[in-house]
């Protein structure tokens, strides 16, 4: 009886929405795979992994035509762990996204709520780590530049996105700390611009977070959004790609400055790696990272793709110059428009980092740290979109 009433209520709600020239869409993506790693915390491992390449999510999005080129919009989305059903963002009903806003056809879109940052929106799609043909495992060390898809989500965010003018799009954002008497602590702001015309795509952006991970605010540790706990994090990025027939080739550069870093999170274990941590050393002081990525995707057939990426990351940390080499190779085959299978391998090596620091341990994105300077992972999985 209860199920019948719920069904009747939903039917009435959607019918009313349709009558008002509105739409509500249920959507999602599920990614699951087996991952072999040669070294995680000193041991090789086989794991059934949730989201080796893309976050598994489900959500609702909708719009209402208000007339005169004006629309009301909303999106609520949750990311989850397919292997055990747990929330990916702990304690958040809609941890991936939760926002409402207005879209004007001639003037752009203004949204309010929990959202991805503007640089992730516009520069991220030019990287291998943002796309299904590379994904989370291909992320830059420690996900230091926020360019991996669906990684860092900002609370209390107001974001503006312009219409597209002759291929040009602009976005800007401000994420409030929401702290009385402490307005500047754990807030964030940024801007990004992109240009897409024919085979050419270009984008650039800047993002600054003051006090990320320090209690509540724009970026928190409570829901595992924060990658670093620091006094300040600043990120510049620039990228482009070119498509010629079945081939797309791209180059991306990003520069990250982390001031007075206290620690970083190991994404595979959810463990905070800071002062006194026995598993992977310490992190403290200022950290500078430049990421140089080259990527390539080749569609052998409409269903079969091969892709690869190489990123060199140059660092500066307390008088040392650590460097990371990260390489990714993937092949994927789609058996329908919504379902595909993939095999992906990732290699990472770090050198020049001071011993006893977390930087001296290789750590492929989404995995726990290696006990050495090298880590290798191979994933075989399935993705289904709906």
Short mmCIF file of C-alpha atoms in Angstrom, two decimals:
data_model
loop_
_atom_site.label_atom_id
_atom_site.label_comp_id
_atom_site.label_asym_id
_atom_site.label_seq_id
_atom_site.Cartn_x
_atom_site.Cartn_y
_atom_site.Cartn_z
CA UNK A 1 0.00 0.00 0.00
CA UNK A 2 2.80 2.39 0.94
CA UNK A 3 4.61 1.64 -2.33
CA UNK A 4 1.42 2.36 -4.29
CA UNK A 5 0.97 5.71 -2.57
CA UNK A 6 4.58 6.67 -3.19
CA UNK A 7 4.28 5.71 -6.87
CA UNK A 8 1.07 7.72 -7.18
CA UNK A 9 2.70 10.74 -5.54
CA UNK A 10 5.74 10.56 -7.83
CA UNK A 11 3.53 10.17 -10.89
CA UNK A 12 1.55 13.25 -9.89
CA UNK A 13 4.72 15.23 -9.22
CA UNK A 14 6.27 14.40 -12.58
CA UNK A 15 2.99 15.03 -14.40
CA UNK A 16 2.75 18.43 -12.75
CA UNK A 17 6.35 19.16 -13.71
CA UNK A 18 5.68 18.22 -17.33
CA UNK A 19 2.58 20.42 -17.42
CA UNK A 20 4.69 23.38 -16.22
CA UNK A 21 7.25 22.78 -19.02
CA UNK A 22 9.69 21.35 -16.49
CA UNK A 23 11.91 18.30 -16.50
CA UNK A 24 13.45 16.09 -13.83
CA UNK A 25 16.06 13.49 -14.83
CA UNK A 26 17.54 10.62 -12.88
CA UNK A 27 21.12 9.93 -14.02
CA UNK A 28 24.26 8.21 -12.87
CA UNK A 29 27.48 6.33 -13.57
CA UNK A 30 28.72 3.09 -12.00
CA UNK A 31 32.38 2.10 -12.26
CA UNK A 32 33.75 -1.07 -10.66
CA UNK A 33 36.91 -3.07 -11.27
CA UNK A 34 39.64 -5.37 -10.00
CA UNK A 35 42.86 -3.54 -9.17
CA UNK A 36 46.28 -5.13 -8.65
CA UNK A 37 48.91 -2.98 -6.92
CA UNK A 38 52.51 -4.07 -6.45
CA UNK A 39 52.92 -2.11 -3.20
CA UNK A 40 50.42 -0.50 -0.83
CA UNK A 41 51.85 0.15 2.65
CA UNK A 42 54.52 -2.48 1.96
CA UNK A 43 52.33 -5.24 0.52
CA UNK A 44 51.08 -6.23 -2.93
CA UNK A 45 47.30 -6.41 -3.18
CA UNK A 46 44.28 -7.48 -5.22
CA UNK A 47 41.18 -5.36 -4.56
CA UNK A 48 37.63 -5.10 -5.80
CA UNK A 49 37.68 -1.37 -6.23
CA UNK A 50 34.90 1.17 -6.52
CA UNK A 51 35.50 3.85 -9.14
CA UNK A 52 39.03 3.10 -10.42
CA UNK A 53 38.55 5.65 -13.21
CA UNK A 54 35.35 7.64 -12.50
CA UNK A 55 33.33 8.25 -9.35
CA UNK A 56 30.21 6.10 -9.11
CA UNK A 57 27.32 8.55 -8.71
CA UNK A 58 23.59 8.91 -8.96
CA UNK A 59 21.61 12.10 -8.95
CA UNK A 60 18.63 14.16 -9.96
CA UNK A 61 18.75 17.25 -12.13
CA UNK A 62 15.94 19.41 -13.37
CA UNK A 63 14.88 22.65 -14.95
CA UNK A 64 11.78 24.80 -15.21
CA UNK A 65 11.07 27.22 -18.04
CA UNK A 66 10.13 30.54 -16.40
CA UNK A 67 9.59 32.31 -19.71
CA UNK A 68 11.54 35.07 -21.42
CA UNK A 69 14.67 32.91 -21.76
CA UNK A 70 14.88 32.34 -17.98
CA UNK A 71 15.11 28.88 -16.38
CA UNK A 72 15.24 27.57 -12.81
CA UNK A 73 17.80 24.76 -12.39
CA UNK A 74 18.84 22.29 -9.71
CA UNK A 75 21.14 19.30 -9.27
CA UNK A 76 21.60 16.93 -6.32
CA UNK A 77 24.17 14.14 -6.63
CA UNK A 78 25.72 11.53 -4.38
CA UNK A 79 28.93 9.60 -4.93
CA UNK A 80 29.09 6.08 -3.49
CA UNK A 81 31.29 3.01 -3.15
CA UNK A 82 29.97 0.24 -5.37
CA UNK A 83 31.83 -2.51 -3.47
CA UNK A 84 30.09 -1.85 -0.15
CA UNK A 85 27.42 0.79 -0.78
CA UNK A 86 29.03 3.37 1.49
CA UNK A 87 28.94 7.11 0.85
CA UNK A 88 32.07 8.40 -0.89
CA UNK A 89 31.69 11.73 0.94
CA UNK A 90 31.16 10.60 4.52
CA UNK A 91 28.07 11.97 6.26
CA UNK A 92 26.75 13.83 3.21
CA UNK A 93 23.43 12.90 1.65
CA UNK A 94 24.41 14.69 -1.58
CA UNK A 95 28.16 15.06 -1.21
CA UNK A 96 29.07 15.29 -4.90
CA UNK A 97 26.82 18.24 -5.77
CA UNK A 98 23.83 20.05 -4.32
CA UNK A 99 22.87 23.33 -5.90
CA UNK A 100 20.04 25.48 -7.24
CA UNK A 101 20.17 28.42 -9.62
CA UNK A 102 18.90 30.50 -12.50
CA UNK A 103 19.92 30.37 -16.14
CA UNK A 104 19.37 33.26 -18.53
CA UNK A 105 19.88 32.48 -22.19
CA UNK A 106 21.48 35.88 -22.97
CA UNK A 107 23.23 36.54 -19.62
CA UNK A 108 24.46 33.22 -18.22
CA UNK A 109 23.91 30.98 -15.20
CA UNK A 110 24.11 31.74 -11.47
CA UNK A 111 24.13 28.80 -9.03
CA UNK A 112 24.24 28.44 -5.24
CA UNK A 113 25.31 25.45 -3.11
CA UNK A 114 27.91 22.67 -2.98
CA UNK A 115 29.72 22.65 -6.33
CA UNK A 116 32.87 21.82 -8.25
CA UNK A 117 35.28 24.68 -8.81
CA UNK A 118 35.50 26.63 -12.05
CA UNK A 119 38.95 25.35 -13.01
CA UNK A 120 37.73 21.76 -12.71
CA UNK A 121 34.80 22.69 -14.97
CA UNK A 122 36.84 24.21 -17.81
CA UNK A 123 40.49 23.06 -17.58
CA UNK A 124 39.79 19.59 -16.17
CA UNK A 125 38.22 18.23 -19.40
CA UNK A 126 41.56 18.78 -21.19
CA UNK A 127 43.36 16.32 -18.87
CA UNK A 128 43.45 12.53 -18.92
CA UNK A 129 42.62 12.36 -15.20
CA UNK A 130 39.25 14.11 -15.69
CA UNK A 131 38.06 11.83 -18.49
CA UNK A 132 36.94 8.21 -18.63
CA UNK A 133 39.88 7.45 -20.94
CA UNK A 134 42.29 8.14 -18.07
CA UNK A 135 40.38 8.84 -14.91
CA UNK A 136 41.18 8.91 -11.22
CA UNK A 137 44.16 6.55 -11.32
CA UNK A 138 45.88 8.91 -13.77
CA UNK A 139 45.65 11.86 -11.36
CA UNK A 140 48.58 14.16 -10.69
CA UNK A 141 50.46 13.44 -7.42
CA UNK A 142 48.25 13.97 -4.37
CA UNK A 143 45.60 15.41 -6.72
CA UNK A 144 47.40 18.68 -6.00
CA UNK A 145 45.71 20.79 -8.70
CA UNK A 146 42.01 19.77 -8.35
CA UNK A 147 41.79 18.72 -12.00
CA UNK A 148 40.64 15.13 -11.45
CA UNK A 149 36.88 14.77 -11.97
CA UNK A 150 34.65 14.92 -8.89
CA UNK A 151 37.49 15.04 -6.38
CA UNK A 152 37.32 18.29 -4.39
CA UNK A 153 33.86 19.80 -3.84
CA UNK A 154 33.35 23.29 -2.39
CA UNK A 155 30.67 24.19 0.15
CA UNK A 156 28.78 27.51 0.33
CA UNK A 157 29.62 28.36 -3.29
CA UNK A 158 28.20 31.03 -5.57
CA UNK A 159 29.21 30.42 -9.18
CA UNK A 160 28.58 32.32 -12.41
CA UNK A 161 28.99 30.77 -15.87
CA UNK A 162 28.67 32.96 -18.95
CA UNK A 163 26.90 32.00 -22.17
CA UNK A 164 29.19 30.85 -24.97
CA UNK A 165 30.21 33.71 -27.28
CA UNK A 166 31.89 32.52 -30.50
CA UNK A 167 33.38 29.57 -28.62
CA UNK A 168 34.43 31.58 -25.55
CA UNK A 169 33.13 30.74 -22.03
CA UNK A 170 33.97 32.36 -18.69
CA UNK A 171 33.29 31.18 -15.12
CA UNK A 172 33.94 32.68 -11.69
CA UNK A 173 33.12 31.54 -8.14
CA UNK A 174 33.29 32.43 -4.47
CA UNK A 175 32.97 29.85 -1.66
CA UNK A 176 32.13 31.38 1.74
CA UNK A 177 33.63 30.21 5.02
CA UNK A 178 30.24 30.85 6.69
CA UNK A 179 32.10 31.64 9.92
CA UNK A 180 30.93 34.58 12.01
CA UNK A 181 33.88 36.78 12.89
CA UNK A 182 36.27 34.71 10.76
CA UNK A 183 35.22 35.52 7.22
CA UNK A 184 38.54 34.75 5.50
CA UNK A 185 39.36 31.39 7.10
CA UNK A 186 38.60 28.41 4.84
CA UNK A 187 37.12 30.35 1.93
CA UNK A 188 37.92 29.99 -1.77
CA UNK A 189 37.59 31.90 -5.01
CA UNK A 190 38.65 31.55 -8.61
CA UNK A 191 38.00 32.13 -12.30
CA UNK A 192 38.50 30.21 -15.55
CA UNK A 193 38.05 30.76 -19.27
CA UNK A 194 37.81 28.33 -22.17
CA UNK A 195 37.72 28.52 -25.95
CA UNK A 196 36.36 25.76 -28.20
CA UNK A 197 36.10 26.17 -31.94
CA UNK A 198 36.29 23.29 -34.39
CA UNK A 199 39.15 20.94 -33.49
CA UNK A 200 40.78 23.38 -31.03
CA UNK A 201 40.07 23.52 -27.28
CA UNK A 202 41.93 25.89 -24.93
CA UNK A 203 41.39 26.75 -21.26
CA UNK A 204 43.07 28.49 -18.33
CA UNK A 205 42.19 29.19 -14.72
CA UNK A 206 43.18 30.31 -11.22
CA UNK A 207 41.93 29.02 -7.87
CA UNK A 208 42.80 30.08 -4.33
CA UNK A 209 41.73 28.44 -1.07
CA UNK A 210 42.55 30.11 2.25
CA UNK A 211 42.84 27.63 5.12
CA UNK A 212 41.67 24.51 3.25
CA UNK A 213 40.81 21.64 5.58
CA UNK A 214 40.86 23.81 8.70
CA UNK A 215 37.55 22.92 10.33
CA UNK A 216 34.28 23.78 8.63
CA UNK A 217 34.06 26.09 5.65
CA UNK A 218 34.59 25.86 1.90
CA UNK A 219 36.79 22.71 1.92
CA UNK A 220 36.44 20.32 4.85
CA UNK A 221 38.09 17.15 6.11
CA UNK A 222 34.86 15.83 7.62
CA UNK A 223 33.49 14.73 4.24
CA UNK A 224 36.96 13.83 2.83
CA UNK A 225 36.84 16.67 0.28
CA UNK A 226 40.13 18.21 1.40
CA UNK A 227 43.34 16.94 -0.19
CA UNK A 228 45.61 19.15 1.94
CA UNK A 229 45.45 20.90 5.28
CA UNK A 230 47.35 24.15 4.87
CA UNK A 231 47.35 27.89 5.44
CA UNK A 232 46.74 28.58 1.75
CA UNK A 233 46.60 26.75 -1.59
CA UNK A 234 46.91 28.55 -4.93
CA UNK A 235 46.60 26.86 -8.33
CA UNK A 236 47.24 28.16 -11.85
CA UNK A 237 46.47 26.00 -14.88
CA UNK A 238 46.63 26.18 -18.67
CA UNK A 239 45.88 23.56 -21.29
CA UNK A 240 44.77 22.77 -24.79
CA UNK A 241 44.04 19.91 -27.13
CA UNK A 242 43.57 19.37 -30.84
CA UNK A 243 41.40 16.77 -32.57
CA UNK A 244 42.31 15.40 -35.97
CA UNK A 245 39.96 12.67 -37.13
CA UNK A 246 40.05 9.85 -34.56
CA UNK A 247 43.02 11.34 -32.66
CA UNK A 248 42.92 13.90 -29.84
CA UNK A 249 46.23 15.16 -28.42
CA UNK A 250 46.58 17.52 -25.48
CA UNK A 251 49.05 19.39 -23.27
CA UNK A 252 48.29 20.70 -19.76
CA UNK A 253 50.39 22.66 -17.27
CA UNK A 254 49.44 23.47 -13.71
CA UNK A 255 51.29 25.15 -10.86
CA UNK A 256 50.30 24.60 -7.23
CA UNK A 257 51.61 26.56 -4.22
CA UNK A 258 50.76 25.18 -0.77
CA UNK A 259 51.78 27.42 2.12
CA UNK A 260 52.41 26.04 5.62
CA UNK A 261 51.20 22.57 4.72
CA UNK A 262 50.38 20.39 7.72
CA UNK A 263 49.57 17.18 5.85
CA UNK A 264 47.94 15.39 2.94
CA UNK A 265 45.36 12.62 2.73
CA UNK A 266 46.07 9.13 1.38
CA UNK A 267 43.00 8.65 -0.77
CA UNK A 268 43.06 4.86 -0.91
CA UNK A 269 42.95 4.44 2.85
CA UNK A 270 41.36 7.77 3.78
CA UNK A 271 44.32 8.22 6.14
CA UNK A 272 45.67 11.63 7.06
CA UNK A 273 49.43 11.76 6.51
CA UNK A 274 50.86 14.48 8.68
CA UNK A 275 53.36 15.10 11.43
CA UNK A 276 54.35 11.90 13.20
CA UNK A 277 52.61 9.54 10.79
CA UNK A 278 54.48 6.24 10.82
CA UNK A 279 53.15 4.80 7.55
CA UNK A 280 54.41 7.47 5.17
CA UNK A 281 56.37 10.09 7.07
CA UNK A 282 55.60 13.75 7.65
CA UNK A 283 54.70 16.85 5.70
CA UNK A 284 55.25 20.40 6.90
CA UNK A 285 56.32 23.74 5.42
CA UNK A 286 55.80 25.13 1.94
CA UNK A 287 55.33 22.93 -1.13
CA UNK A 288 55.48 23.99 -4.79
CA UNK A 289 54.44 21.64 -7.60
CA UNK A 290 54.52 22.08 -11.39
CA UNK A 291 52.65 19.42 -13.38
CA UNK A 292 53.40 18.94 -17.10
CA UNK A 293 50.99 16.50 -18.79
CA UNK A 294 50.91 15.20 -22.36
CA UNK A 295 47.95 13.01 -23.33
CA UNK A 296 46.65 11.20 -26.39
CA UNK A 297 43.40 9.41 -27.24
CA UNK A 298 42.92 7.36 -30.41
CA UNK A 299 39.59 5.88 -31.51
CA UNK A 300 40.54 2.74 -33.40
CA UNK A 301 36.84 2.17 -34.12
CA UNK A 302 33.68 3.92 -32.86
CA UNK A 303 33.63 1.37 -30.00
CA UNK A 304 37.33 0.80 -29.28
CA UNK A 305 39.70 3.46 -27.91
CA UNK A 306 43.32 3.48 -26.80
CA UNK A 307 44.67 6.32 -24.66
CA UNK A 308 47.76 7.29 -22.75
CA UNK A 309 49.21 10.11 -20.69
CA UNK A 310 52.53 11.06 -19.14
CA UNK A 311 52.93 13.64 -16.39
CA UNK A 312 56.17 14.97 -14.98
CA UNK A 313 55.73 16.81 -11.69
CA UNK A 314 58.57 19.02 -10.44
CA UNK A 315 58.47 20.00 -6.78
CA UNK A 316 60.19 22.34 -4.33
CA UNK A 317 59.96 21.42 -0.65
CA UNK A 318 62.10 22.67 2.24
CA UNK A 319 65.22 23.00 0.11
CA UNK A 320 64.73 19.75 -1.83
CA UNK A 321 63.54 19.23 -5.43
CA UNK A 322 61.38 16.09 -5.59
CA UNK A 323 60.14 14.88 -8.96
CA UNK A 324 57.40 12.46 -9.99
CA UNK A 325 57.02 10.47 -13.21
CA UNK A 326 53.45 9.23 -13.73
CA UNK A 327 52.47 7.25 -16.84
CA UNK A 328 49.09 5.80 -17.81
CA UNK A 329 47.91 3.52 -20.62
CA UNK A 330 44.29 2.43 -21.14
CA UNK A 331 42.22 0.56 -23.68
CA UNK A 332 38.42 0.53 -23.54
CA UNK A 333 35.72 -1.18 -25.57
CA UNK A 334 32.07 -0.09 -25.58
CA UNK A 335 29.46 -2.81 -26.08
CA UNK A 336 26.66 -0.22 -26.16
CA UNK A 337 26.18 3.54 -25.84
CA UNK A 338 26.01 3.18 -22.05
CA UNK A 339 28.30 0.26 -21.14
CA UNK A 340 32.02 -0.31 -21.69
CA UNK A 341 34.91 -2.40 -20.38
CA UNK A 342 38.48 -1.18 -19.82
CA UNK A 343 41.99 -2.22 -18.83
CA UNK A 344 44.33 0.45 -17.45
CA UNK A 345 47.88 0.45 -16.14
CA UNK A 346 49.55 3.25 -14.16
CA UNK A 347 53.19 3.63 -13.11
CA UNK A 348 54.56 6.23 -10.70
CA UNK A 349 58.09 6.92 -9.47
CA UNK A 350 59.30 9.69 -7.17
CA UNK A 351 62.88 10.83 -6.69
CA UNK A 352 64.71 13.60 -4.87
CA UNK A 353 62.27 13.89 -1.95
CA UNK A 354 63.66 14.09 1.58
CA UNK A 355 63.56 10.75 3.35
CA UNK A 356 61.03 10.63 6.16
CA UNK A 357 58.57 12.86 4.33
CA UNK A 358 55.32 11.70 2.73
CA UNK A 359 56.72 12.96 -0.60
CA UNK A 360 59.30 10.15 -0.70
CA UNK A 361 56.57 7.52 -1.15
CA UNK A 362 54.91 6.90 -4.51
CA UNK A 363 51.11 7.19 -4.18
CA UNK A 364 48.94 6.67 -7.26
CA UNK A 365 45.69 8.58 -6.93
CA UNK A 366 42.92 6.62 -5.07
CA UNK A 367 45.49 4.14 -3.65
CA UNK A 368 47.32 4.00 -0.33
CA UNK A 369 51.01 4.96 -0.38
CA UNK A 370 53.76 2.61 -1.44
CA UNK A 371 56.48 1.87 1.09
CA UNK A 372 59.03 2.68 -1.65
CA UNK A 373 59.59 5.30 -4.33
CA UNK A 374 57.72 3.26 -6.97
CA UNK A 375 54.15 2.05 -7.36
CA UNK A 376 52.44 0.14 -10.19
CA UNK A 377 48.70 -0.52 -10.55
CA UNK A 378 46.67 -2.43 -13.14
CA UNK A 379 42.86 -2.16 -13.24
CA UNK A 380 40.29 -4.10 -15.25
CA UNK A 381 36.74 -2.87 -14.93
CA UNK A 382 33.29 -2.09 -16.24
CA UNK A 383 31.40 1.20 -16.50
CA UNK A 384 27.68 1.72 -16.96
CA UNK A 385 25.99 5.08 -17.41
CA UNK A 386 22.27 5.73 -17.04
#
